[in-house]
Amino acid sequence: GFPDYYCDDYTDRMNHFTDKWSRMNVAFDGIYSGYLANPGQMEQVKYFLDRFQKEDTLYLVDPVMGDHGQKYPFFTEELLVGMRELPSRATVIPPNLTEACLLAGVSYDDLYAHRYEEDYLLRIQDVAFGLLEKNRTSLTIIITGILQELCGFFGFFHIAAQLFGILTGNDALLETLQLGLNGVAQRNREVLTAAFFDGLNNLCGKT
């Protein structure tokens, strides 16, 4: 990550946008929520969803909380509780492996210890199915950040695990593709997304 950054807290201003757009009768085909600085912003997201999420609205939740087995500095248990509520309203969630474990209440270290074993992806599948059981079964889970030498791509039911290589910004690209392909059947979205990253990796000299 970046060695330093500036954070401008918009928590007390987010609802101004929501209320204005609501009065303007604005409608959204897709809604995306990502980094949330505090539990108060979680409530702002719910407020936004109550006004704009319709039955056919694609809602993508990026549960930004950590990576590589480490929690980000802003992480709190209160934030985790709130983040676990959002997938119940989501269409797609693309957590990295660390975030999937946090959402599911599974030990990342215990799971990662099996990374060189043939059943590693099946263990990750169990984590994803656990999340499906806690939320609606139509939820699509795309787990990123899976590093394993045994295979390059693995897809199953509502879950797609893709090794994207070490390219900064892949999560943002993935999420943009998912929203841009709104209206395309989920299985086809997975295939098209995988093909995009395969082409990107080839362009960058990766295999």
JSON list of C-alpha atoms in Angstrom, two decimals:
[
{"chain": "A", "resi": 1, "resn": "GLY", "atom": "CA", "xyz": [0.00, 0.00, 0.00]},
{"chain": "A", "resi": 2, "resn": "PHE", "atom": "CA", "xyz": [0.88, 3.65, 0.08]},
{"chain": "A", "resi": 3, "resn": "PRO", "atom": "CA", "xyz": [3.28, 4.79, 2.84]},
{"chain": "A", "resi": 4, "resn": "ASP", "atom": "CA", "xyz": [1.02, 7.71, 3.76]},
{"chain": "A", "resi": 5, "resn": "TYR", "atom": "CA", "xyz": [-2.44, 9.00, 2.92]},
{"chain": "A", "resi": 6, "resn": "TYR", "atom": "CA", "xyz": [-5.00, 11.69, 3.77]},
{"chain": "A", "resi": 7, "resn": "CYS", "atom": "CA", "xyz": [-8.52, 10.76, 4.86]},
{"chain": "A", "resi": 8, "resn": "ASP", "atom": "CA", "xyz": [-11.31, 13.35, 4.62]},
{"chain": "A", "resi": 9, "resn": "ASP", "atom": "CA", "xyz": [-14.27, 12.09, 6.65]},
{"chain": "A", "resi": 10, "resn": "TYR", "atom": "CA", "xyz": [-17.56, 12.63, 4.82]},
{"chain": "A", "resi": 11, "resn": "THR", "atom": "CA", "xyz": [-19.73, 10.72, 7.28]},
{"chain": "A", "resi": 12, "resn": "ASP", "atom": "CA", "xyz": [-21.84, 13.74, 8.23]},
{"chain": "A", "resi": 13, "resn": "ARG", "atom": "CA", "xyz": [-22.34, 14.78, 4.60]},
{"chain": "A", "resi": 14, "resn": "MET", "atom": "CA", "xyz": [-23.17, 11.54, 2.82]},
{"chain": "A", "resi": 15, "resn": "ASN", "atom": "CA", "xyz": [-26.90, 11.75, 3.46]},
{"chain": "A", "resi": 16, "resn": "HIS", "atom": "CA", "xyz": [-27.05, 15.16, 1.75]},
{"chain": "A", "resi": 17, "resn": "PHE", "atom": "CA", "xyz": [-26.31, 13.43, -1.56]},
{"chain": "A", "resi": 18, "resn": "THR", "atom": "CA", "xyz": [-28.79, 10.66, -0.82]},
{"chain": "A", "resi": 19, "resn": "ASP", "atom": "CA", "xyz": [-31.60, 13.07, 0.04]},
{"chain": "A", "resi": 20, "resn": "LYS", "atom": "CA", "xyz": [-30.95, 15.30, -2.96]},
{"chain": "A", "resi": 21, "resn": "TRP", "atom": "CA", "xyz": [-30.89, 12.39, -5.43]},
{"chain": "A", "resi": 22, "resn": "SER", "atom": "CA", "xyz": [-34.04, 10.97, -3.82]},
{"chain": "A", "resi": 23, "resn": "ARG", "atom": "CA", "xyz": [-35.90, 14.27, -4.34]},
{"chain": "A", "resi": 24, "resn": "MET", "atom": "CA", "xyz": [-34.69, 14.25, -7.96]},
{"chain": "A", "resi": 25, "resn": "ASN", "atom": "CA", "xyz": [-36.14, 10.73, -8.43]},
{"chain": "A", "resi": 26, "resn": "VAL", "atom": "CA", "xyz": [-32.76, 9.42, -9.54]},
{"chain": "A", "resi": 27, "resn": "ALA", "atom": "CA", "xyz": [-32.59, 5.65, -10.21]},
{"chain": "A", "resi": 28, "resn": "PHE", "atom": "CA", "xyz": [-29.54, 3.39, -10.31]},
{"chain": "A", "resi": 29, "resn": "ASP", "atom": "CA", "xyz": [-29.01, 0.16, -12.26]},
{"chain": "A", "resi": 30, "resn": "GLY", "atom": "CA", "xyz": [-26.04, -0.65, -10.01]},
{"chain": "A", "resi": 31, "resn": "ILE", "atom": "CA", "xyz": [-24.81, 0.37, -6.56]},
{"chain": "A", "resi": 32, "resn": "TYR", "atom": "CA", "xyz": [-21.29, -0.15, -5.27]},
{"chain": "A", "resi": 33, "resn": "SER", "atom": "CA", "xyz": [-20.02, 0.27, -1.71]},
{"chain": "A", "resi": 34, "resn": "GLY", "atom": "CA", "xyz": [-16.38, -0.25, -0.78]},
{"chain": "A", "resi": 35, "resn": "TYR", "atom": "CA", "xyz": [-14.11, 1.23, 1.88]},
{"chain": "A", "resi": 36, "resn": "LEU", "atom": "CA", "xyz": [-16.10, 2.46, 4.87]},
{"chain": "A", "resi": 37, "resn": "ALA", "atom": "CA", "xyz": [-14.13, 4.46, 7.41]},
{"chain": "A", "resi": 38, "resn": "ASN", "atom": "CA", "xyz": [-16.38, 3.84, 10.39]},
{"chain": "A", "resi": 39, "resn": "PRO", "atom": "CA", "xyz": [-19.64, 2.17, 11.51]},
{"chain": "A", "resi": 40, "resn": "GLY", "atom": "CA", "xyz": [-21.48, 5.46, 10.98]},
{"chain": "A", "resi": 41, "resn": "GLN", "atom": "CA", "xyz": [-20.82, 5.23, 7.26]},
{"chain": "A", "resi": 42, "resn": "MET", "atom": "CA", "xyz": [-22.26, 1.72, 7.36]},
{"chain": "A", "resi": 43, "resn": "GLU", "atom": "CA", "xyz": [-25.55, 3.23, 8.49]},
{"chain": "A", "resi": 44, "resn": "GLN", "atom": "CA", "xyz": [-25.33, 5.81, 5.69]},
{"chain": "A", "resi": 45, "resn": "VAL", "atom": "CA", "xyz": [-25.00, 2.99, 3.16]},
{"chain": "A", "resi": 46, "resn": "LYS", "atom": "CA", "xyz": [-28.10, 1.28, 4.56]},
{"chain": "A", "resi": 47, "resn": "TYR", "atom": "CA", "xyz": [-29.95, 4.59, 4.38]},
{"chain": "A", "resi": 48, "resn": "PHE", "atom": "CA", "xyz": [-28.93, 4.90, 0.72]},
{"chain": "A", "resi": 49, "resn": "LEU", "atom": "CA", "xyz": [-30.01, 1.33, -0.05]},
{"chain": "A", "resi": 50, "resn": "ASP", "atom": "CA", "xyz": [-33.40, 1.85, 1.58]},
{"chain": "A", "resi": 51, "resn": "ARG", "atom": "CA", "xyz": [-34.07, 4.63, -0.92]},
{"chain": "A", "resi": 52, "resn": "PHE", "atom": "CA", "xyz": [-32.46, 3.38, -4.11]},
{"chain": "A", "resi": 53, "resn": "GLN", "atom": "CA", "xyz": [-32.12, -0.41, -4.07]},
{"chain": "A", "resi": 54, "resn": "LYS", "atom": "CA", "xyz": [-34.82, -2.08, -6.13]},
{"chain": "A", "resi": 55, "resn": "GLU", "atom": "CA", "xyz": [-35.44, -5.76, -6.79]},
{"chain": "A", "resi": 56, "resn": "ASP", "atom": "CA", "xyz": [-33.41, -5.68, -10.01]},
{"chain": "A", "resi": 57, "resn": "THR", "atom": "CA", "xyz": [-30.62, -3.37, -8.76]},
{"chain": "A", "resi": 58, "resn": "LEU", "atom": "CA", "xyz": [-27.17, -4.94, -8.88]},
{"chain": "A", "resi": 59, "resn": "TYR", "atom": "CA", "xyz": [-25.54, -4.17, -5.53]},
{"chain": "A", "resi": 60, "resn": "LEU", "atom": "CA", "xyz": [-21.82, -4.92, -5.17]},
{"chain": "A", "resi": 61, "resn": "VAL", "atom": "CA", "xyz": [-20.24, -4.85, -1.72]},
{"chain": "A", "resi": 62, "resn": "ASP", "atom": "CA", "xyz": [-16.46, -4.76, -1.43]},
{"chain": "A", "resi": 63, "resn": "PRO", "atom": "CA", "xyz": [-15.93, -5.57, 2.27]},
{"chain": "A", "resi": 64, "resn": "VAL", "atom": "CA", "xyz": [-12.64, -3.69, 2.67]},
{"chain": "A", "resi": 65, "resn": "MET", "atom": "CA", "xyz": [-11.13, -4.80, 6.00]},
{"chain": "A", "resi": 66, "resn": "GLY", "atom": "CA", "xyz": [-7.69, -6.34, 5.41]},
{"chain": "A", "resi": 67, "resn": "ASP", "atom": "CA", "xyz": [-5.40, -8.39, 3.20]},
{"chain": "A", "resi": 68, "resn": "HIS", "atom": "CA", "xyz": [-2.65, -11.01, 3.41]},
{"chain": "A", "resi": 69, "resn": "GLY", "atom": "CA", "xyz": [-4.00, -12.19, 6.77]},
{"chain": "A", "resi": 70, "resn": "GLN", "atom": "CA", "xyz": [-3.71, -8.73, 8.34]},
{"chain": "A", "resi": 71, "resn": "LYS", "atom": "CA", "xyz": [-6.48, -6.33, 9.34]},
{"chain": "A", "resi": 72, "resn": "TYR", "atom": "CA", "xyz": [-6.23, -2.74, 8.13]},
{"chain": "A", "resi": 73, "resn": "PRO", "atom": "CA", "xyz": [-5.52, -0.09, 10.83]},
{"chain": "A", "resi": 74, "resn": "PHE", "atom": "CA", "xyz": [-9.08, 1.25, 10.74]},
{"chain": "A", "resi": 75, "resn": "PHE", "atom": "CA", "xyz": [-10.56, -2.22, 11.43]},
{"chain": "A", "resi": 76, "resn": "THR", "atom": "CA", "xyz": [-12.78, -2.64, 14.50]},
{"chain": "A", "resi": 77, "resn": "GLU", "atom": "CA", "xyz": [-15.08, -5.41, 15.67]},
{"chain": "A", "resi": 78, "resn": "GLU", "atom": "CA", "xyz": [-17.98, -2.98, 15.34]},
{"chain": "A", "resi": 79, "resn": "LEU", "atom": "CA", "xyz": [-17.08, -2.42, 11.69]},
{"chain": "A", "resi": 80, "resn": "LEU", "atom": "CA", "xyz": [-16.96, -6.19, 11.14]},
{"chain": "A", "resi": 81, "resn": "VAL", "atom": "CA", "xyz": [-20.44, -6.62, 12.63]},
{"chain": "A", "resi": 82, "resn": "GLY", "atom": "CA", "xyz": [-21.80, -4.01, 10.24]},
{"chain": "A", "resi": 83, "resn": "MET", "atom": "CA", "xyz": [-19.91, -5.39, 7.26]},
{"chain": "A", "resi": 84, "resn": "ARG", "atom": "CA", "xyz": [-21.41, -8.83, 7.89]},
{"chain": "A", "resi": 85, "resn": "GLU", "atom": "CA", "xyz": [-24.88, -7.33, 7.45]},
{"chain": "A", "resi": 86, "resn": "LEU", "atom": "CA", "xyz": [-24.35, -5.85, 3.97]},
{"chain": "A", "resi": 87, "resn": "PRO", "atom": "CA", "xyz": [-23.95, -9.14, 2.00]},
{"chain": "A", "resi": 88, "resn": "SER", "atom": "CA", "xyz": [-27.55, -10.04, 2.90]},
{"chain": "A", "resi": 89, "resn": "ARG", "atom": "CA", "xyz": [-28.59, -7.18, 0.60]},
{"chain": "A", "resi": 90, "resn": "ALA", "atom": "CA", "xyz": [-25.89, -7.68, -2.03]},
{"chain": "A", "resi": 91, "resn": "THR", "atom": "CA", "xyz": [-25.87, -9.25, -5.47]},
{"chain": "A", "resi": 92, "resn": "VAL", "atom": "CA", "xyz": [-22.10, -9.68, -5.61]},
{"chain": "A", "resi": 93, "resn": "ILE", "atom": "CA", "xyz": [-19.33, -9.52, -3.01]},
{"chain": "A", "resi": 94, "resn": "PRO", "atom": "CA", "xyz": [-15.63, -9.74, -4.05]},
{"chain": "A", "resi": 95, "resn": "PRO", "atom": "CA", "xyz": [-13.75, -10.19, -0.76]},
{"chain": "A", "resi": 96, "resn": "ASN", "atom": "CA", "xyz": [-10.11, -11.13, -0.79]},
{"chain": "A", "resi": 97, "resn": "LEU", "atom": "CA", "xyz": [-9.26, -14.27, 1.14]},
{"chain": "A", "resi": 98, "resn": "THR", "atom": "CA", "xyz": [-8.59, -12.36, 4.37]},
{"chain": "A", "resi": 99, "resn": "GLU", "atom": "CA", "xyz": [-11.93, -10.57, 4.18]},
{"chain": "A", "resi": 100, "resn": "ALA", "atom": "CA", "xyz": [-13.81, -13.77, 3.31]},
{"chain": "A", "resi": 101, "resn": "CYS", "atom": "CA", "xyz": [-12.40, -15.38, 6.45]},
{"chain": "A", "resi": 102, "resn": "LEU", "atom": "CA", "xyz": [-13.38, -12.36, 8.56]},
{"chain": "A", "resi": 103, "resn": "LEU", "atom": "CA", "xyz": [-16.93, -12.41, 7.20]},
{"chain": "A", "resi": 104, "resn": "ALA", "atom": "CA", "xyz": [-17.25, -16.15, 7.75]},
{"chain": "A", "resi": 105, "resn": "GLY", "atom": "CA", "xyz": [-15.59, -16.20, 11.18]},
{"chain": "A", "resi": 106, "resn": "VAL", "atom": "CA", "xyz": [-12.87, -18.55, 9.94]},
{"chain": "A", "resi": 107, "resn": "SER", "atom": "CA", "xyz": [-9.18, -18.44, 10.90]},
{"chain": "A", "resi": 108, "resn": "TYR", "atom": "CA", "xyz": [-7.13, -17.16, 7.96]},
{"chain": "A", "resi": 109, "resn": "ASP", "atom": "CA", "xyz": [-3.94, -18.63, 9.38]},
{"chain": "A", "resi": 110, "resn": "ASP", "atom": "CA", "xyz": [-5.47, -22.10, 9.70]},
{"chain": "A", "resi": 111, "resn": "LEU", "atom": "CA", "xyz": [-6.81, -21.93, 6.15]},
{"chain": "A", "resi": 112, "resn": "TYR", "atom": "CA", "xyz": [-3.63, -20.50, 4.62]},
{"chain": "A", "resi": 113, "resn": "ALA", "atom": "CA", "xyz": [-1.57, -23.26, 6.23]},
{"chain": "A", "resi": 114, "resn": "HIS", "atom": "CA", "xyz": [-3.12, -25.62, 3.64]},
{"chain": "A", "resi": 115, "resn": "ARG", "atom": "CA", "xyz": [-2.14, -23.49, 0.60]},
{"chain": "A", "resi": 116, "resn": "TYR", "atom": "CA", "xyz": [0.19, -26.16, -0.84]},
{"chain": "A", "resi": 117, "resn": "GLU", "atom": "CA", "xyz": [-2.37, -28.96, -0.49]},
{"chain": "A", "resi": 118, "resn": "GLU", "atom": "CA", "xyz": [-4.59, -30.18, -3.32]},
{"chain": "A", "resi": 119, "resn": "ASP", "atom": "CA", "xyz": [-7.79, -29.53, -1.35]},
{"chain": "A", "resi": 120, "resn": "TYR", "atom": "CA", "xyz": [-6.91, -25.87, -0.64]},
{"chain": "A", "resi": 121, "resn": "LEU", "atom": "CA", "xyz": [-9.52, -24.50, -3.05]},
{"chain": "A", "resi": 122, "resn": "LEU", "atom": "CA", "xyz": [-12.12, -26.89, -1.68]},
{"chain": "A", "resi": 123, "resn": "ARG", "atom": "CA", "xyz": [-11.44, -25.48, 1.79]},
{"chain": "A", "resi": 124, "resn": "ILE", "atom": "CA", "xyz": [-11.95, -21.98, 0.40]},
{"chain": "A", "resi": 125, "resn": "GLN", "atom": "CA", "xyz": [-15.14, -23.20, -1.25]},
{"chain": "A", "resi": 126, "resn": "ASP", "atom": "CA", "xyz": [-16.38, -24.27, 2.18]},
{"chain": "A", "resi": 127, "resn": "VAL", "atom": "CA", "xyz": [-15.73, -20.74, 3.47]},
{"chain": "A", "resi": 128, "resn": "ALA", "atom": "CA", "xyz": [-17.75, -19.32, 0.57]},
{"chain": "A", "resi": 129, "resn": "PHE", "atom": "CA", "xyz": [-20.63, -21.77, 1.07]},
{"chain": "A", "resi": 130, "resn": "GLY", "atom": "CA", "xyz": [-20.66, -20.77, 4.74]},
{"chain": "A", "resi": 131, "resn": "LEU", "atom": "CA", "xyz": [-21.21, -17.18, 3.65]},
{"chain": "A", "resi": 132, "resn": "LEU", "atom": "CA", "xyz": [-24.02, -18.28, 1.33]},
{"chain": "A", "resi": 133, "resn": "GLU", "atom": "CA", "xyz": [-25.74, -20.04, 4.22]},
{"chain": "A", "resi": 134, "resn": "LYS", "atom": "CA", "xyz": [-25.62, -16.84, 6.27]},
{"chain": "A", "resi": 135, "resn": "ASN", "atom": "CA", "xyz": [-26.97, -14.70, 3.42]},
{"chain": "A", "resi": 136, "resn": "ARG", "atom": "CA", "xyz": [-29.25, -15.19, 0.45]},
{"chain": "A", "resi": 137, "resn": "THR", "atom": "CA", "xyz": [-28.32, -18.15, -1.75]},
{"chain": "A", "resi": 138, "resn": "SER", "atom": "CA", "xyz": [-28.49, -15.98, -4.88]},
{"chain": "A", "resi": 139, "resn": "LEU", "atom": "CA", "xyz": [-25.46, -14.02, -3.62]},
{"chain": "A", "resi": 140, "resn": "THR", "atom": "CA", "xyz": [-22.43, -14.30, -5.88]},
{"chain": "A", "resi": 141, "resn": "ILE", "atom": "CA", "xyz": [-19.08, -14.50, -4.09]},
{"chain": "A", "resi": 142, "resn": "ILE", "atom": "CA", "xyz": [-15.86, -13.84, -5.97]},
{"chain": "A", "resi": 143, "resn": "ILE", "atom": "CA", "xyz": [-12.86, -14.48, -3.74]},
{"chain": "A", "resi": 144, "resn": "THR", "atom": "CA", "xyz": [-9.63, -12.79, -4.81]},
{"chain": "A", "resi": 145, "resn": "GLY", "atom": "CA", "xyz": [-6.10, -12.98, -3.48]},
{"chain": "A", "resi": 146, "resn": "ILE", "atom": "CA", "xyz": [-5.86, -16.77, -3.71]},
{"chain": "A", "resi": 147, "resn": "LEU", "atom": "CA", "xyz": [-2.25, -17.75, -4.32]},
{"chain": "A", "resi": 148, "resn": "GLN", "atom": "CA", "xyz": [-1.63, -21.39, -5.08]},
{"chain": "A", "resi": 149, "resn": "GLU", "atom": "CA", "xyz": [0.79, -23.08, -7.45]},
{"chain": "A", "resi": 150, "resn": "LEU", "atom": "CA", "xyz": [-1.48, -26.02, -8.24]},
{"chain": "A", "resi": 151, "resn": "CYS", "atom": "CA", "xyz": [-3.91, -24.24, -10.55]},
{"chain": "A", "resi": 152, "resn": "GLY", "atom": "CA", "xyz": [-4.64, -20.97, -12.28]},
{"chain": "A", "resi": 153, "resn": "PHE", "atom": "CA", "xyz": [-8.43, -20.71, -12.37]},
{"chain": "A", "resi": 154, "resn": "PHE", "atom": "CA", "xyz": [-11.18, -22.42, -10.42]},
{"chain": "A", "resi": 155, "resn": "GLY", "atom": "CA", "xyz": [-14.90, -21.71, -10.71]},
{"chain": "A", "resi": 156, "resn": "PHE", "atom": "CA", "xyz": [-17.86, -23.29, -9.00]},
{"chain": "A", "resi": 157, "resn": "PHE", "atom": "CA", "xyz": [-21.55, -22.44, -8.72]},
{"chain": "A", "resi": 158, "resn": "HIS", "atom": "CA", "xyz": [-21.83, -18.89, -7.33]},
{"chain": "A", "resi": 159, "resn": "ILE", "atom": "CA", "xyz": [-18.12, -18.63, -6.58]},
{"chain": "A", "resi": 160, "resn": "ALA", "atom": "CA", "xyz": [-15.16, -17.80, -8.81]},
{"chain": "A", "resi": 161, "resn": "ALA", "atom": "CA", "xyz": [-11.59, -17.86, -7.57]},
{"chain": "A", "resi": 162, "resn": "GLN", "atom": "CA", "xyz": [-9.10, -16.28, -9.94]},
{"chain": "A", "resi": 163, "resn": "LEU", "atom": "CA", "xyz": [-5.36, -15.83, -9.66]},
{"chain": "A", "resi": 164, "resn": "PHE", "atom": "CA", "xyz": [-4.93, -12.34, -11.07]},
{"chain": "A", "resi": 165, "resn": "GLY", "atom": "CA", "xyz": [-1.17, -12.11, -10.57]},
{"chain": "A", "resi": 166, "resn": "ILE", "atom": "CA", "xyz": [0.43, -9.24, -8.67]},
{"chain": "A", "resi": 167, "resn": "LEU", "atom": "CA", "xyz": [-1.08, -6.22, -10.42]},
{"chain": "A", "resi": 168, "resn": "THR", "atom": "CA", "xyz": [-2.10, -3.17, -8.38]},
{"chain": "A", "resi": 169, "resn": "GLY", "atom": "CA", "xyz": [-5.78, -2.31, -8.67]},
{"chain": "A", "resi": 170, "resn": "ASN", "atom": "CA", "xyz": [-7.12, -5.70, -9.72]},
{"chain": "A", "resi": 171, "resn": "ASP", "atom": "CA", "xyz": [-9.95, -5.60, -7.19]},
{"chain": "A", "resi": 172, "resn": "ALA", "atom": "CA", "xyz": [-11.16, -2.27, -8.59]},
{"chain": "A", "resi": 173, "resn": "LEU", "atom": "CA", "xyz": [-10.97, -3.64, -12.14]},
{"chain": "A", "resi": 174, "resn": "LEU", "atom": "CA", "xyz": [-12.89, -6.74, -11.12]},
{"chain": "A", "resi": 175, "resn": "GLU", "atom": "CA", "xyz": [-15.64, -4.71, -9.47]},
{"chain": "A", "resi": 176, "resn": "THR", "atom": "CA", "xyz": [-15.90, -2.33, -12.41]},
{"chain": "A", "resi": 177, "resn": "LEU", "atom": "CA", "xyz": [-16.28, -5.26, -14.80]},
{"chain": "A", "resi": 178, "resn": "GLN", "atom": "CA", "xyz": [-18.98, -6.84, -12.65]},
{"chain": "A", "resi": 179, "resn": "LEU", "atom": "CA", "xyz": [-21.00, -3.61, -12.58]},
{"chain": "A", "resi": 180, "resn": "GLY", "atom": "CA", "xyz": [-20.36, -2.92, -16.27]},
{"chain": "A", "resi": 181, "resn": "LEU", "atom": "CA", "xyz": [-21.68, -6.37, -17.16]},
{"chain": "A", "resi": 182, "resn": "ASN", "atom": "CA", "xyz": [-24.92, -5.78, -15.26]},
{"chain": "A", "resi": 183, "resn": "GLY", "atom": "CA", "xyz": [-27.71, -7.50, -17.13]},
{"chain": "A", "resi": 184, "resn": "VAL", "atom": "CA", "xyz": [-25.46, -10.34, -18.27]},
{"chain": "A", "resi": 185, "resn": "ALA", "atom": "CA", "xyz": [-26.10, -13.71, -16.64]},
{"chain": "A", "resi": 186, "resn": "GLN", "atom": "CA", "xyz": [-23.75, -14.21, -13.68]},
{"chain": "A", "resi": 187, "resn": "ARG", "atom": "CA", "xyz": [-22.09, -17.31, -15.12]},
{"chain": "A", "resi": 188, "resn": "ASN", "atom": "CA", "xyz": [-21.33, -15.36, -18.30]},
{"chain": "A", "resi": 189, "resn": "ARG", "atom": "CA", "xyz": [-20.04, -12.43, -16.23]},
{"chain": "A", "resi": 190, "resn": "GLU", "atom": "CA", "xyz": [-17.58, -14.80, -14.56]},
{"chain": "A", "resi": 191, "resn": "VAL", "atom": "CA", "xyz": [-16.39, -16.19, -17.90]},
{"chain": "A", "resi": 192, "resn": "LEU", "atom": "CA", "xyz": [-15.99, -12.74, -19.46]},
{"chain": "A", "resi": 193, "resn": "THR", "atom": "CA", "xyz": [-14.20, -11.40, -16.38]},
{"chain": "A", "resi": 194, "resn": "ALA", "atom": "CA", "xyz": [-11.81, -14.36, -16.33]},
{"chain": "A", "resi": 195, "resn": "ALA", "atom": "CA", "xyz": [-11.13, -13.91, -20.04]},
{"chain": "A", "resi": 196, "resn": "PHE", "atom": "CA", "xyz": [-10.38, -10.22, -19.50]},
{"chain": "A", "resi": 197, "resn": "PHE", "atom": "CA", "xyz": [-7.81, -10.89, -16.80]},
{"chain": "A", "resi": 198, "resn": "ASP", "atom": "CA", "xyz": [-6.30, -13.76, -18.76]},
{"chain": "A", "resi": 199, "resn": "GLY", "atom": "CA", "xyz": [-5.77, -11.36, -21.66]},
{"chain": "A", "resi": 200, "resn": "LEU", "atom": "CA", "xyz": [-4.41, -8.70, -19.30]},
{"chain": "A", "resi": 201, "resn": "ASN", "atom": "CA", "xyz": [-1.94, -11.14, -17.80]},
{"chain": "A", "resi": 202, "resn": "ASN", "atom": "CA", "xyz": [-0.80, -12.20, -21.26]},
{"chain": "A", "resi": 203, "resn": "LEU", "atom": "CA", "xyz": [-0.39, -8.55, -22.26]},
{"chain": "A", "resi": 204, "resn": "CYS", "atom": "CA", "xyz": [1.80, -7.97, -19.20]},
{"chain": "A", "resi": 205, "resn": "GLY", "atom": "CA", "xyz": [3.89, -11.06, -19.99]},
{"chain": "A", "resi": 206, "resn": "LYS", "atom": "CA", "xyz": [2.30, -13.23, -17.28]},
{"chain": "A", "resi": 207, "resn": "THR", "atom": "CA", "xyz": [1.00, -16.77, -17.73]}
]
